[in-house]
């Protein structure tokens, strides 16, 4: 018996150069100018069939500076009663929008983009809760527009290789998975990672990466048990999840904004194990041990910073008229938000968006 990994997780194009064009040129708009927008824009510029066309920010000077640094054609800031992102969405030249705002704004921004007729790539976590996610999915399908959550690690050749090994039976039956991600984040009630109104906390910001190892090798669980540490604002500073499966397998996942961890992942099976050390969201090495055989190490070097693979998938899908990615289907994003809703209920974490 091998791992019950879902077939869509395996990506046949993961070893192709993601920078090479797969169709006609697409003009991209980027909503927000924070750190993640910078990183993704750098990799987006590497795609032969992508044009950095427009960027928006609340402040015109911030949009102008971002556009100058990364080579965007148009820059939109708030102007009178119109928000910068609204001005960007009104630009008919924009084909695809990347939403890089804090979590709590994703629903509003993505909904506006879809209603403006734009295809959308939305930063993870997809939304604050499953209710918001379900609405966005319904609107995207109604309007026949592409929509995807930006779980970039899912498309990396190293991650795809890990999923492939687990699904191949080489490790035997996968019995348990462990993964952790943590770092001490300086506290400020207004910082994105800690802000209640922004959807701060370790769960929505970090847990998607440890969870990726469980979902990609064991699938979605049948039970979830959660423990966590909340600060005085009610934000989860740290959490530990145990996922249970009908066939007896388990996964232990830890995310923390309080402490450094090894950032390691282990997939353990009846015949052997696989480990990623030093980085679970962009592994450069996978160590594979089968029985008493010598360890085997496989090495990886991503194109660009690693976001190129998900950007290629979005570009390819839009060019081919697909409304969702077969590798990152919308149902997976919805089920992830349902899982997170259940975890937050156990931890006692709530956000203003939950009452809207």
CSV table of C-alpha atoms in Angstrom, one decimal, residues 33 59 105 111 150 166 171 208 217 235 294 330:
chain,number,residue,atom,x,y,z
A,33,UNK,CA,4.1,47.1,-2.8
A,59,UNK,CA,0.3,56.3,-1.8
A,105,UNK,CA,-7.8,42.3,2.4
A,111,UNK,CA,-13.6,40.1,-5.5
A,150,UNK,CA,-0.2,31.5,-4.5
A,166,UNK,CA,6.3,9.5,-1.7
A,171,UNK,CA,9.3,4.8,0.8
A,208,UNK,CA,0.7,26.6,4.9
A,217,UNK,CA,2.2,13.1,0.8
A,235,UNK,CA,-3.2,36.2,17.8
A,294,UNK,CA,23.5,4.4,1.9
A,330,UNK,CA,-9.5,25.8,-6.0
